[in-house]
Amino acid sequence: MKKKEKIVAAEREYRVGRDKTVPVSDYYGEDTFNLKVMRVKLPKETYNKILDAVHDNAVLDLETADIVAQTMKEWAIAKGATHFAHWFQPMTGSTAEKHDAFIDPVRPGEVIERFSGKQLVQGEPDASSFPSGGIRATFEARGYTAWDISSPAFIRRNGIATTLCIPSAFISYNGEALDKKTPLLRSNKAVSEAAVRILNLLGNREVKGVYSTLGPEQEYFLIDKDYYYKRQDLVLCGRALVGAPPAKGQELEDQYFGSIKERISSYMHDVEEELFKLGIPAKTRHNEVAPSQYELAPVFEEANLAVDHNQIVMDTLKAVARRHHLACLLHEKPFAGINGSGKHLNWSLSDNRGNNLLNPGTTPQGNIQFLVFLIATVRAVMRHADILRASVASYGNDHRLGANEAPPAIISVFLGEHLTRILEDIERGRVTKATDHSIIDLGVSTLPILSKDNTDRNRTSPFAFTGNKFEFRAVGSSQSISFPATVINTIVAESLDDLAGKIKASLKGKGVNQAVLDVLKKEIREIKPILFNGDNYSPAWEKEATRRGLPNAKTTPEALPALVTEKALALFERYRVLSPVELKSRYTIYLERYIKDLEIEAKCLHNLCMEHVIPAATAYQATLATALTRTREALGKGVDLRVQETLLRDIVELVGRIYHKDRDIMDALKKAEGHGDEQERAGTLYREEKLRMNELRDCVDALESLVDDEVWPLPAFWEMLFIN
Ligand code: ADP
Ligand code: MG
């Protein structure tokens, strides 16, 4: 039992967390330099300036920044921090930080701790090693990080190191966004301004500002760390490139919401403790559909904060896993044959008093407002389904979208039966009866009372209205939610403005409500093709969607060009979210990333085959061959060994096929290198490589089921998914 001896002891010791009798509310946010801390620690005048900067985007003067920095430093040092770091989100999709010690030499052999306002407000990391999609080539390599005052600084503990992290934007020498935060902040501003404009037009004059809210439901896998380190593919690519499906997968449907294993719930508890200290409202935890798959959902927050927090959630899930001798896989498709992981992105708009603008109201005015925001959002998706699809395009997510476990690559909107009926009635100018107690009253005589949608659920739709928010379900589990949110904010800003223009034009001689309904009537007709309440997984929908003319970009190379159409470039420029240069750079970065991900997988597959699969198969081959000769020696020529011979022949043949397919893959990889532009290369690689890699995998998986488990060097799926 050589191999099995190495198998993990599933029972491990749990880290003892903090005293359980201390309620979470006591330590929630203790590691963040939030407004509460600032109110206590800063002079009143300074604190008020911070408030202005957070709420009204007022610029902070250096003198104030100095005071804040000084206080922040003392607070951080008391928490054990020795260093500070501007923490930002370059286009890699993960976060970056460069640590600087607080120490500052004063005399030879003597230092003091210093942290100035200038150091707080601005950093100057070298930008040349981050993806810039061409921006870097045309401008200076230097980049700047700028303190994002709206997201609290926080303490990060890593082993025995403790660092003060300062959430920051990352821009080039010329002010171009080199990160994911800057465009998000700009899109927030765009949608806020458009929303306030239309609210004012609707007669709602109290609202001063609007912000988008996000609630990302994070899915992930956990496997034992011993297995993880035995698989090069998991370590380097985040997913198993080969591996036969286990005899039992998710077919018993016994995993979803099932009772959580002791080891896993201890892990979850530890994760949550870390998140609570950082003021991240981790609310829900549960088993997901696939074995060893889980979900963590926070309470929604203002978009910028939610994006930062989701990055921290992903980091924390991984870091805490290591402490529990587990590995957390955030990849969209770690294991073929069972569900992959997504990140449902719940999105809505809220006014500055916290009223959700997608909440059906209780007054006629509230309902008119609701309908305007609802239809503006649907209209935005209708007009820019291609951009929305591109915003979630990645090599990893391609494995998932359209694989009957996640929404298809076709973007459509689910509104549910009741709401759909309401819209149809508005379109026809017809009166509907209420079907339940919660009513939508439009306050216009021709449309008295309508029923509110509150029960419909459709898990197959990529963009579903779920009662008081939209849920964008096509986002991949490992992706930053920033860009999808940026896109939704921007396209909705445009639709709000368009609708406001139309309502204004229709106002002559009628009340606002009537004008709104007249405009909505026409809009509802136009948005119909994007509405779909049926099963998005069915082949019939794909046909129907083609008939309706909806885009269906199945792969990343097909999806990404939507970012650089005239339509997209003009839209993002108009709302000052991304200049044409910035948007094109993103398109290039995403394409480059696709190419690199695919190349890394191809090379890793090659290594797996040559270093693990073929050696194991030939070793077993030799054992079989020896057994054959020995048996024949022992029992004489007449013995029937056809079964053993067939087995040996099958193995020899599979090894040959693997060897040749692998050679073809490596040859094609070389040929594609430096051939054509990124778009062409991505397309070629998909066509030339992806299919072959799938075929190669089939051969390896077939071989795995023939070879002795004791000599097969890679942990099997059943082990990874069921022993923990
Ligand atoms: P579901 O029934 O779809 O699971 P939940 O109410 O449990 O709905 O919410 C799922 C996620 O949606 C949570 O992360 C939640 O915080 C988030 N969410 C709820 N309301 C909003 C909103 N107004 N804006 C953004 N996200 C929201
Ligand atoms: Mg879920």
CSV table of N, CA and C in Angstrom, one decimal, residues 29-164:
chain,number,residue,atom,x,y,z
A,29,GLY,N,-14.6,44.5,12.1
A,29,GLY,CA,-13.9,45.7,11.5
A,29,GLY,C,-12.7,46.1,12.3
A,30,GLU,N,-12.3,45.4,13.3
A,30,GLU,CA,-11.2,45.8,14.2
A,30,GLU,C,-9.9,46.1,13.5
A,31,ASP,N,-9.7,45.4,12.3
A,31,ASP,CA,-8.5,45.6,11.6
A,31,ASP,C,-8.6,46.5,10.4
A,32,THR,N,-9.6,47.4,10.5
A,32,THR,CA,-9.7,48.4,9.4
A,32,THR,C,-9.7,49.8,10.0
A,33,PHE,N,-9.1,50.7,9.3
A,33,PHE,CA,-9.0,52.1,9.7
A,33,PHE,C,-10.3,52.7,9.1
A,34,ASN,N,-11.4,52.4,9.7
A,34,ASN,CA,-12.7,52.9,9.1
A,34,ASN,C,-13.2,54.2,9.7
A,35,LEU,N,-14.3,54.6,9.2
A,35,LEU,CA,-14.8,55.9,9.7
A,35,LEU,C,-15.0,56.0,11.2
A,36,LYS,N,-15.4,54.9,11.8
A,36,LYS,CA,-15.6,54.9,13.2
A,36,LYS,C,-14.3,55.2,13.9
A,37,VAL,N,-13.2,54.5,13.5
A,37,VAL,CA,-11.9,54.7,14.1
A,37,VAL,C,-11.5,56.2,13.9
A,38,MET,N,-11.7,56.7,12.7
A,38,MET,CA,-11.3,58.0,12.4
A,38,MET,C,-12.0,59.1,13.2
A,39,ARG,N,-13.3,58.8,13.4
A,39,ARG,CA,-14.1,59.7,14.2
A,39,ARG,C,-13.6,59.8,15.6
A,40,VAL,N,-13.1,58.7,16.1
A,40,VAL,CA,-12.6,58.7,17.5
A,40,VAL,C,-11.2,59.3,17.5
A,41,LYS,N,-10.4,59.0,16.6
A,41,LYS,CA,-8.9,59.3,16.7
A,41,LYS,C,-8.5,60.6,16.1
A,42,LEU,N,-9.3,61.1,15.1
A,42,LEU,CA,-8.9,62.3,14.4
A,42,LEU,C,-9.5,63.6,15.0
A,43,PRO,N,-8.8,64.7,14.9
A,43,PRO,CA,-9.5,66.0,15.3
A,43,PRO,C,-10.7,66.2,14.4
A,44,LYS,N,-11.7,66.8,15.0
A,44,LYS,CA,-13.0,66.9,14.4
A,44,LYS,C,-13.0,67.5,13.0
A,45,GLU,N,-12.1,68.5,12.9
A,45,GLU,CA,-12.0,69.2,11.6
A,45,GLU,C,-11.5,68.3,10.5
A,46,THR,N,-10.4,67.5,10.9
A,46,THR,CA,-9.9,66.6,10.0
A,46,THR,C,-10.9,65.5,9.6
A,47,TYR,N,-11.6,65.0,10.5
A,47,TYR,CA,-12.6,64.0,10.3
A,47,TYR,C,-13.6,64.5,9.3
A,48,ASN,N,-14.1,65.8,9.5
A,48,ASN,CA,-15.1,66.3,8.6
A,48,ASN,C,-14.5,66.4,7.2
A,49,LYS,N,-13.3,66.7,7.0
A,49,LYS,CA,-12.7,66.8,5.7
A,49,LYS,C,-12.6,65.4,5.0
A,50,ILE,N,-12.4,64.4,5.9
A,50,ILE,CA,-12.4,63.0,5.3
A,50,ILE,C,-13.8,62.7,4.8
A,51,LEU,N,-14.8,63.1,5.6
A,51,LEU,CA,-16.2,62.8,5.2
A,51,LEU,C,-16.5,63.5,3.9
A,52,ASP,N,-16.1,64.7,3.8
A,52,ASP,CA,-16.3,65.5,2.5
A,52,ASP,C,-15.6,64.7,1.3
A,53,ALA,N,-14.4,64.2,1.6
A,53,ALA,CA,-13.7,63.5,0.5
A,53,ALA,C,-14.4,62.2,0.2
A,54,VAL,N,-14.9,61.5,1.2
A,54,VAL,CA,-15.6,60.3,0.9
A,54,VAL,C,-16.9,60.5,0.1
A,55,HIS,N,-17.7,61.4,0.6
A,55,HIS,CA,-19.0,61.6,0.1
A,55,HIS,C,-19.1,62.5,-1.2
A,56,ASP,N,-18.3,63.5,-1.2
A,56,ASP,CA,-18.4,64.5,-2.3
A,56,ASP,C,-17.2,64.5,-3.2
A,57,ASN,N,-16.3,63.5,-3.1
A,57,ASN,CA,-15.1,63.5,-3.9
A,57,ASN,C,-14.2,64.8,-3.7
A,58,ALA,N,-14.3,65.4,-2.6
A,58,ALA,CA,-13.5,66.6,-2.4
A,58,ALA,C,-12.0,66.2,-2.3
A,59,VAL,N,-11.1,67.0,-2.7
A,59,VAL,CA,-9.7,66.6,-2.7
A,59,VAL,C,-9.2,67.0,-1.3
A,60,LEU,N,-8.3,66.0,-0.8
A,60,LEU,CA,-7.8,66.2,0.5
A,60,LEU,C,-6.5,67.0,0.4
A,61,ASP,N,-6.3,68.1,1.2
A,61,ASP,CA,-5.1,68.8,1.2
A,61,ASP,C,-4.0,68.0,1.9
A,62,LEU,N,-2.7,68.4,1.6
A,62,LEU,CA,-1.6,67.6,2.1
A,62,LEU,C,-1.5,67.7,3.6
A,63,GLU,N,-1.9,68.8,4.2
A,63,GLU,CA,-1.8,69.0,5.6
A,63,GLU,C,-2.7,68.0,6.3
A,64,THR,N,-3.9,67.9,5.8
A,64,THR,CA,-4.9,67.0,6.4
A,64,THR,C,-4.4,65.6,6.2
A,65,ALA,N,-3.8,65.3,5.0
A,65,ALA,CA,-3.3,63.9,4.7
A,65,ALA,C,-2.2,63.6,5.7
A,66,ASP,N,-1.4,64.6,6.1
A,66,ASP,CA,-0.3,64.3,7.1
A,66,ASP,C,-0.9,63.9,8.4
A,67,ILE,N,-1.9,64.6,8.8
A,67,ILE,CA,-2.5,64.3,10.1
A,67,ILE,C,-3.1,62.9,10.1
A,68,VAL,N,-3.8,62.5,9.0
A,68,VAL,CA,-4.4,61.2,8.9
A,68,VAL,C,-3.3,60.2,8.9
A,69,ALA,N,-2.2,60.4,8.1
A,69,ALA,CA,-1.2,59.4,8.0
A,69,ALA,C,-0.5,59.1,9.4
A,70,GLN,N,-0.3,60.2,10.1
A,70,GLN,CA,0.3,60.1,11.4
A,70,GLN,C,-0.5,59.2,12.3
A,71,THR,N,-1.9,59.5,12.3
A,71,THR,CA,-2.8,58.7,13.2
A,71,THR,C,-2.9,57.3,12.7
A,72,MET,N,-2.9,57.1,11.4
A,72,MET,CA,-3.0,55.8,10.8
A,72,MET,C,-1.8,54.9,11.1
A,73,LYS,N,-0.6,55.6,11.1
A,73,LYS,CA,0.6,54.9,11.4
A,73,LYS,C,0.6,54.4,12.8
A,74,GLU,N,0.2,55.3,13.8
A,74,GLU,CA,0.2,54.9,15.2
A,74,GLU,C,-0.8,53.7,15.4
A,75,TRP,N,-1.9,53.8,14.7
A,75,TRP,CA,-3.0,52.8,14.8
A,75,TRP,C,-2.4,51.4,14.3
A,76,ALA,N,-1.7,51.5,13.2
A,76,ALA,CA,-1.2,50.3,12.5
A,76,ALA,C,-0.1,49.7,13.3
A,77,ILE,N,0.8,50.5,13.9
A,77,ILE,CA,1.9,50.0,14.7
A,77,ILE,C,1.4,49.3,15.9
A,78,ALA,N,0.4,49.9,16.5
A,78,ALA,CA,-0.2,49.3,17.7
A,78,ALA,C,-0.8,47.9,17.4
A,79,LYS,N,-1.1,47.7,16.1
A,79,LYS,CA,-1.7,46.4,15.6
A,79,LYS,C,-0.5,45.5,15.2
A,80,GLY,N,0.7,45.9,15.3
A,80,GLY,CA,1.8,45.1,14.9
A,80,GLY,C,2.4,45.3,13.6
A,81,ALA,N,1.9,46.3,12.8
A,81,ALA,CA,2.4,46.5,11.5
A,81,ALA,C,3.8,47.2,11.5
A,82,THR,N,4.6,46.6,10.6
A,82,THR,CA,6.0,47.2,10.4
A,82,THR,C,6.1,47.9,9.1
A,83,HIS,N,5.2,47.6,8.2
A,83,HIS,CA,5.2,48.1,6.8
A,83,HIS,C,3.9,48.7,6.4
A,84,PHE,N,3.9,49.5,5.4
A,84,PHE,CA,2.7,49.9,4.7
A,84,PHE,C,2.8,49.6,3.3
A,85,ALA,N,1.6,49.4,2.6
A,85,ALA,CA,1.6,49.1,1.2
A,85,ALA,C,0.4,49.7,0.5
A,86,HIS,N,0.6,50.3,-0.6
A,86,HIS,CA,-0.5,50.7,-1.5
A,86,HIS,C,-1.0,49.4,-2.1
A,87,TRP,N,-2.2,49.1,-1.9
A,87,TRP,CA,-2.8,47.8,-2.3
A,87,TRP,C,-3.7,48.1,-3.5
A,88,PHE,N,-3.4,47.6,-4.7
A,88,PHE,CA,-4.1,47.9,-5.9
A,88,PHE,C,-4.5,46.7,-6.7
A,89,GLN,N,-5.2,47.0,-7.8
A,89,GLN,CA,-5.7,45.9,-8.6
A,89,GLN,C,-5.3,46.1,-10.1
A,90,PRO,N,-4.1,45.7,-10.4
A,90,PRO,CA,-3.7,45.8,-11.8
A,90,PRO,C,-4.5,44.9,-12.7
A,91,MET,N,-4.2,44.9,-14.0
A,91,MET,CA,-5.0,44.2,-14.9
A,91,MET,C,-4.7,42.7,-14.9
A,92,THR,N,-3.9,42.2,-13.9
A,92,THR,CA,-3.7,40.8,-13.8
A,92,THR,C,-4.9,40.0,-13.3
A,93,GLY,N,-5.9,40.8,-12.7
A,93,GLY,CA,-7.0,40.2,-12.2
A,93,GLY,C,-6.9,39.9,-10.7
A,94,SER,N,-5.7,39.9,-10.2
A,94,SER,CA,-5.5,39.8,-8.7
A,94,SER,C,-5.0,41.1,-8.2
A,95,THR,N,-4.5,41.1,-6.9
A,95,THR,CA,-4.1,42.4,-6.3
A,95,THR,C,-2.6,42.4,-6.3
A,96,ALA,N,-2.1,43.7,-6.1
A,96,ALA,CA,-0.7,43.8,-6.0
A,96,ALA,C,-0.4,44.7,-4.8
A,97,GLU,N,0.8,44.6,-4.3
A,97,GLU,CA,1.2,45.4,-3.1
A,97,GLU,C,2.7,45.5,-3.1
A,98,LYS,N,3.2,46.6,-2.8
A,98,LYS,CA,4.7,46.8,-2.6
A,98,LYS,C,4.9,47.3,-1.2
A,99,HIS,N,5.6,46.6,-0.4
A,99,HIS,CA,5.7,46.9,1.0
A,99,HIS,C,6.8,47.9,1.3
A,100,ASP,N,6.6,48.9,2.1
A,100,ASP,CA,7.7,49.8,2.5
A,100,ASP,C,7.7,49.8,4.0
A,101,ALA,N,8.8,49.7,4.6
A,101,ALA,CA,8.9,49.8,6.1
A,101,ALA,C,8.6,51.2,6.6
A,102,PHE,N,8.1,51.3,7.8
A,102,PHE,CA,7.8,52.7,8.3
A,102,PHE,C,9.2,53.3,8.7
A,103,ILE,N,10.2,52.5,8.8
A,103,ILE,CA,11.5,53.1,9.3
A,103,ILE,C,12.1,54.2,8.4
A,104,ASP,N,12.7,55.1,9.0
A,104,ASP,CA,13.3,56.2,8.3
A,104,ASP,C,14.6,56.6,9.1
A,105,PRO,N,15.8,56.5,8.5
A,105,PRO,CA,17.0,56.9,9.2
A,105,PRO,C,17.0,58.3,9.6
A,106,VAL,N,17.3,58.6,10.8
A,106,VAL,CA,17.4,60.0,11.2
A,106,VAL,C,18.9,60.4,11.4
A,107,ARG,N,19.7,59.6,12.0
A,107,ARG,CA,21.1,59.7,12.2
A,107,ARG,C,21.7,58.4,11.9
A,108,PRO,N,23.0,58.3,11.6
A,108,PRO,CA,23.6,57.0,11.4
A,108,PRO,C,23.3,56.0,12.6
A,109,GLY,N,22.8,54.9,12.2
A,109,GLY,CA,22.5,53.9,13.2
A,109,GLY,C,21.2,54.1,14.0
A,110,GLU,N,20.4,55.0,13.5
A,110,GLU,CA,19.2,55.4,14.3
A,110,GLU,C,18.0,55.6,13.3
A,111,VAL,N,16.9,55.0,13.6
A,111,VAL,CA,15.7,55.2,12.8
A,111,VAL,C,14.5,55.6,13.6
A,112,ILE,N,13.6,56.2,13.0
A,112,ILE,CA,12.3,56.4,13.6
A,112,ILE,C,11.2,55.9,12.7
A,113,GLU,N,10.0,55.7,13.2
A,113,GLU,CA,8.9,55.3,12.3
A,113,GLU,C,8.3,56.5,11.7
A,114,ARG,N,8.2,56.6,10.4
A,114,ARG,CA,7.6,57.8,9.8
A,114,ARG,C,6.6,57.3,8.7
A,115,PHE,N,5.6,58.1,8.6
A,115,PHE,CA,4.6,57.8,7.5
A,115,PHE,C,4.0,59.2,7.1
A,116,SER,N,4.3,59.7,6.0
A,116,SER,CA,3.8,61.1,5.7
A,116,SER,C,2.5,61.1,4.9
A,117,GLY,N,1.9,62.2,4.8
A,117,GLY,CA,0.7,62.3,4.0
A,117,GLY,C,0.9,62.0,2.6
A,118,LYS,N,2.1,62.4,2.1
A,118,LYS,CA,2.4,62.2,0.7
A,118,LYS,C,2.5,60.7,0.4
A,119,GLN,N,3.1,60.0,1.4
A,119,GLN,CA,3.2,58.5,1.2
A,119,GLN,C,1.9,57.8,1.3
A,120,LEU,N,1.0,58.4,2.1
A,120,LEU,CA,-0.4,57.9,2.2
A,120,LEU,C,-1.1,58.1,0.9
A,121,VAL,N,-1.0,59.3,0.3
A,121,VAL,CA,-1.8,59.7,-0.8
A,121,VAL,C,-1.3,59.1,-2.1
A,122,GLN,N,0.0,59.0,-2.2
A,122,GLN,CA,0.5,58.6,-3.5
A,122,GLN,C,1.7,57.6,-3.4
A,123,GLY,N,1.8,56.7,-4.3
A,123,GLY,CA,2.9,55.8,-4.4
A,123,GLY,C,3.4,55.8,-5.9
A,124,GLU,N,4.6,55.4,-6.1
A,124,GLU,CA,5.1,55.3,-7.4
A,124,GLU,C,5.8,54.0,-7.8
A,125,PRO,N,5.0,52.9,-7.9
A,125,PRO,CA,5.6,51.7,-8.2
A,125,PRO,C,5.9,51.7,-9.7
A,126,ASP,N,6.9,50.9,-10.1
A,126,ASP,CA,7.3,50.8,-11.5
A,126,ASP,C,6.2,50.0,-12.2
A,127,ALA,N,5.6,50.6,-13.2
A,127,ALA,CA,4.4,50.0,-13.9
A,127,ALA,C,4.9,49.0,-15.0
A,128,SER,N,6.1,48.9,-15.2
A,128,SER,CA,6.5,48.2,-16.5
A,128,SER,C,6.3,46.7,-16.4
A,129,SER,N,6.1,46.2,-15.2
A,129,SER,CA,6.0,44.7,-15.2
A,129,SER,C,4.5,44.3,-15.0
A,130,PHE,N,3.6,45.3,-15.2
A,130,PHE,CA,2.2,44.9,-15.1
A,130,PHE,C,1.6,45.0,-16.5
A,131,PRO,N,0.6,44.1,-16.8
A,131,PRO,CA,0.0,44.2,-18.2
A,131,PRO,C,-0.6,45.6,-18.4
A,132,SER,N,-0.3,46.2,-19.5
A,132,SER,CA,-0.8,47.5,-19.8
A,132,SER,C,-1.5,47.5,-21.2
A,133,GLY,N,-1.4,46.5,-21.9
A,133,GLY,CA,-2.0,46.4,-23.2
A,133,GLY,C,-1.6,47.5,-24.2
A,134,GLY,N,-0.4,47.9,-24.2
A,134,GLY,CA,0.1,48.9,-25.1
A,134,GLY,C,0.2,50.2,-24.6
A,135,ILE,N,-0.5,50.6,-23.5
A,135,ILE,CA,-0.4,51.9,-22.9
A,135,ILE,C,1.1,52.2,-22.5
A,136,ARG,N,1.7,51.2,-21.9
A,136,ARG,CA,3.1,51.3,-21.5
A,136,ARG,C,4.0,51.7,-22.6
A,137,ALA,N,3.8,51.1,-23.8
A,137,ALA,CA,4.7,51.3,-24.9
A,137,ALA,C,4.7,52.7,-25.3
A,138,THR,N,3.6,53.4,-25.2
A,138,THR,CA,3.4,54.7,-25.8
A,138,THR,C,3.8,55.8,-24.7
A,139,PHE,N,3.7,55.4,-23.5
A,139,PHE,CA,4.0,56.4,-22.5
A,139,PHE,C,5.1,56.0,-21.5
A,140,GLU,N,5.3,56.8,-20.5
A,140,GLU,CA,6.3,56.4,-19.6
A,140,GLU,C,6.0,55.2,-18.8
A,141,ALA,N,7.0,54.5,-18.4
A,141,ALA,CA,6.8,53.2,-17.7
A,141,ALA,C,6.3,53.5,-16.2
A,142,ARG,N,6.6,54.7,-15.7
A,142,ARG,CA,6.2,54.9,-14.3
A,142,ARG,C,4.7,54.8,-14.1
A,143,GLY,N,4.3,54.3,-13.0
A,143,GLY,CA,2.9,54.3,-12.7
A,143,GLY,C,2.7,54.9,-11.3
A,144,TYR,N,1.5,55.4,-11.0
A,144,TYR,CA,1.2,56.0,-9.8
A,144,TYR,C,0.1,55.2,-9.1
A,145,THR,N,0.2,55.1,-7.8
A,145,THR,CA,-1.0,54.6,-7.0
A,145,THR,C,-1.5,55.7,-6.2
A,146,ALA,N,-2.8,55.8,-6.2
A,146,ALA,CA,-3.4,56.9,-5.5
A,146,ALA,C,-4.4,56.4,-4.5
A,147,TRP,N,-4.3,56.9,-3.3
A,147,TRP,CA,-5.2,56.4,-2.1
A,147,TRP,C,-6.7,56.6,-2.5
A,148,ASP,N,-7.4,55.5,-2.4
A,148,ASP,CA,-8.8,55.5,-2.5
A,148,ASP,C,-9.5,55.7,-1.2
A,149,ILE,N,-9.8,56.9,-0.9
A,149,ILE,CA,-10.3,57.2,0.5
A,149,ILE,C,-11.6,56.6,0.8
A,150,SER,N,-12.3,56.1,-0.2
A,150,SER,CA,-13.7,55.5,0.1
A,150,SER,C,-13.6,54.1,0.5
A,151,SER,N,-12.4,53.5,0.5
A,151,SER,CA,-12.3,52.1,0.9
A,151,SER,C,-11.3,52.0,2.1
A,152,PRO,N,-11.7,51.6,3.3
A,152,PRO,CA,-10.8,51.7,4.4
A,152,PRO,C,-9.5,51.0,4.3
A,153,ALA,N,-8.4,51.6,4.8
A,153,ALA,CA,-7.2,50.9,5.0
A,153,ALA,C,-7.3,49.7,5.9
A,154,PHE,N,-6.5,48.7,5.8
A,154,PHE,CA,-6.7,47.5,6.6
A,154,PHE,C,-5.4,46.9,6.9
A,155,ILE,N,-5.4,46.1,8.0
A,155,ILE,CA,-4.2,45.3,8.4
A,155,ILE,C,-4.2,43.9,7.8
A,156,ARG,N,-3.1,43.6,7.2
A,156,ARG,CA,-3.0,42.2,6.6
A,156,ARG,C,-1.9,41.5,7.4
A,157,ARG,N,-2.3,40.4,8.0
A,157,ARG,CA,-1.4,39.5,8.7
A,157,ARG,C,-1.1,38.3,7.8
A,158,ASN,N,0.2,38.1,7.6
A,158,ASN,CA,0.6,37.0,6.7
A,158,ASN,C,1.8,36.3,7.4
A,159,GLY,N,1.6,35.1,8.0
A,159,GLY,CA,2.6,34.5,8.8
A,159,GLY,C,2.9,35.4,9.9
A,160,ILE,N,4.2,35.8,10.1
A,160,ILE,CA,4.5,36.7,11.2
A,160,ILE,C,4.6,38.1,10.8
A,161,ALA,N,4.4,38.4,9.5
A,161,ALA,CA,4.4,39.7,8.9
A,161,ALA,C,3.1,40.4,9.0
A,162,THR,N,3.1,41.7,9.4
A,162,THR,CA,1.9,42.5,9.5
A,162,THR,C,2.1,43.8,8.7
A,163,THR,N,1.1,44.1,7.8
A,163,THR,CA,1.3,45.2,6.9
A,163,THR,C,0.0,46.0,6.9
A,164,LEU,N,0.2,47.3,6.9
A,164,LEU,CA,-0.9,48.2,6.7
A,164,LEU,C,-1.2,48.4,5.2
